[in-house]
Amino acid sequence: MRSLEVLLATVWLTSSVSAVRLPFHQLQKRTAKRGAVSFHGARSALTASTKGPPGTWQTLAATGATDIDLRTSRDLIYIADVTVSGTDYAVQLDTGSSDLWVHTTSGVRSVHTTGLQYNLTYGIGYAYGNIVTADVEFAGFELPRQALIDAVDASNPVLNLGAVGVLGLGFTGLSAIDSTVNGTGDSYGRSLLYNVFAQDASVPNFITFLLSRSNDPNAPVEGSFTISETDDDYTAVTNGVKVPTFPVEDPIRWCVLLDGFAADGKRFAVGTTVKKVASGKAVILLDSGTTFTYAPDTVVDAIYSELKGANFDYDLGQWVVPCDTEVQVSLYIGGQQYDLHPLDMVVPSTSDSKTCVGSFIPMSLPIAEGEFDWLIGVNVLRSFYSLYDFGDPVGKSQGIRPFVQLLQLRTALQASQDFHVVRGGEVPAAPANAAPADGGSTATPSQSGNTTSTDSGSDSTFTNISASVKESIGKLVDYMPAMLGVLGVNVAILLALFAAAVLWVVRRRNSKKRPSPLTLAGAEGGSLYKAVSTHDQDGRTTPMRQRSRSPLPASPLTGGPNSAAPLVQAPAPQYDSSSMPLRRPVMPAAAFDADRHSTAF
C-alpha cells in the first residue's frame, strides 16, 4: 500500500532473516482453472541444497495454467510469480497496496517507456523507478499494456525474503501509478486487478485468500489465491455476513469496522481516531502485505500483560511470551465473533527458536495517518478464508458496493488442540461423542457469533440418544396430558378438604366466650405497676406516665469541617439519665481492645 507495505519489527527481522535468500524449489505443476492459484507442499519436500537455517523458508508448489509458483518464508510474506514480457518475477501479494513494481539488477526487458518516474514510499522502504507498460500474465489472465514500475532503486524487506517486487491487490484509487498517469490526461495506469475485471463484465469482481501456516514441521502446507472464483473447499464463505468497507462509498483501502475484541474471555470496547466513525467502533485495515498486527498500546497490553511469564521488551518493541502460552483472542466484526488461532498469537523469534514474541505490536509509528486504527497482518488473516469483493469498479449496472466476507477455518477447540500438539502441554479433550478434530475441517461464523464446524470434528453441543431412550421419552410425552389431569384433580380435592377444615376451626372458636384481661393486684388490692421516676429540667420529679407527650426536639444541625451549613447550637438534653441505675458493667478503659471492637465500614 502507499506508505504501507510489509511492516515488520525492524530489529526482529533484519537481525537474522534479512540474510536469508529463499531459493526456488519448484514442485510438480498441475493444471488449474483460470483465475485459481492453489498451492501445497511439505517441509520434507525441500532439498538438502537449501541455504539458511532449517525452517527459515517454505516452498509452496505451483499449480496453475500459467505455472505460478507461490512461496512463504516462515509465514512472514506470501509470494507469487507474475509474468512480465515473458519473464517470471516473484512478487509479494499485498492487499494493502495497489501498484505493481519489480526491481532487478538488469531491469525489466521488452517494456514500453512512458517518460514518467515515481518513488513509491512505504512504511518501511521505497521503490523508485520508471513507469512502463508491458504484457503481463497473472493467474491465467493476459493483460496487454499493463502499467508497472521498473524500479532502478529499491529498499524493502521483501527483497531479502525471496521476492523482487510487490503486486498490489487493493483499489485502483490508491494507485500511485494511476494517479501519475491521470495527471498527463491518460488512463493506462489502472491497477492490475482493475484491468482483469474490466476485460469481461460477466466476471465477478472479487479475490480470495487462504494463507498457509508452516508452524508445524510435520504438517502439509496448504493454501490458495483465486480471482473471480472461490476455492471448492471453502465455498461457504459466500454465505457469511457481507462486511462493508469503510468508507462505504469509494474506498481506497480494505478497511472495515471493528465492534470490539476479547482476550482470555474478557470483552473490551474499542475506540477510534478516524473521523466520521460511530462511537464504540475502530477502523481496521486488512493487509496481506504485513506480517504482524499493529494496534493501540492499550489493546496490546490487554492481550499480553496478564500472561504468566510475559514481559515487554523495549528494545524489540514487543511482548516476549513463553512459547507454550496459549493466547485466546477474538475479534467482533459485522456482529460476528471470529476466534484467532493461538499459534499465530505467540510466534517463535527468528533469532532464538526457544523465545517467542507476541504478534500484536503497539502501533508507535504514525503510519495510519488518521485513516485506520489497527493494521491487521497475516498473523490474523491466517485464521480465515477471506473474500474481498470490489463491487462495481468499472461501472456495471448492479451497483454493488465493496465488502469483505470471512470464513473461520478452525473452531476454538480445534485451534487449541492444534496449539498444544505443536507447542506441548495437555491437549484439550473434545466433547463427548465428538470426533477428533480433522486438519482439513472448515468452520463458519454462526448468527450468534460463535463458530460451528462443518465436519465431524466440530465442537458440537448435541449428544446422541439411543433408540430405546427416544421411545421411552415418546411414550412419556404421549401420556403427559392424562397424568397432568389426574394430578390436577388430586390437588383440587386436597384444597377443598383444607378449606373445610379451616372453616370448621373458625366457627368453633367464635362459639366460645373470649377471656377477660388478667389483672395483677398486690396484697391490698392495688396495682403492682409503679411509674419510673425521673427528673425534669427544673429538677422536679414527675412520673413518666403523667408527662405530656410533647414532640421531641429536631435533630441538631452540626456542620462538619467541609460543610457549608451554618453551625447551630444544639439544644440542651431534655432528660438527664445520670440518676438511673446501670444494668451492665462498664469495661475499664485499660481493658479496651480496639482490635476486638473495630467497626467495619
Coordinates of C-alpha atoms in Angstrom, one line a residue, residues 21 82 124 140 153 169 178 225 273 342 443 498 508 549:
R21 CA 17.5 -15.5 0.4
V82 CA 3.9 -12.7 -12.2
I124 CA 9.5 0.6 5.6
G140 CA -4.3 -17.2 -16.2
D153 CA 16.5 1.6 -6.8
L169 CA -4.3 -6.1 -4.8
D178 CA -2.7 5.6 -11.9
F225 CA -5.4 -17.5 -4.0
T273 CA -9.2 8.4 15.9
P342 CA -3.3 -19.3 19.1
A443 CA -15.9 -23.6 10.2
F498 CA -58.1 -28.0 53.7
R508 CA -65.7 -23.4 66.7
R549 CA -46.5 13.7 75.1

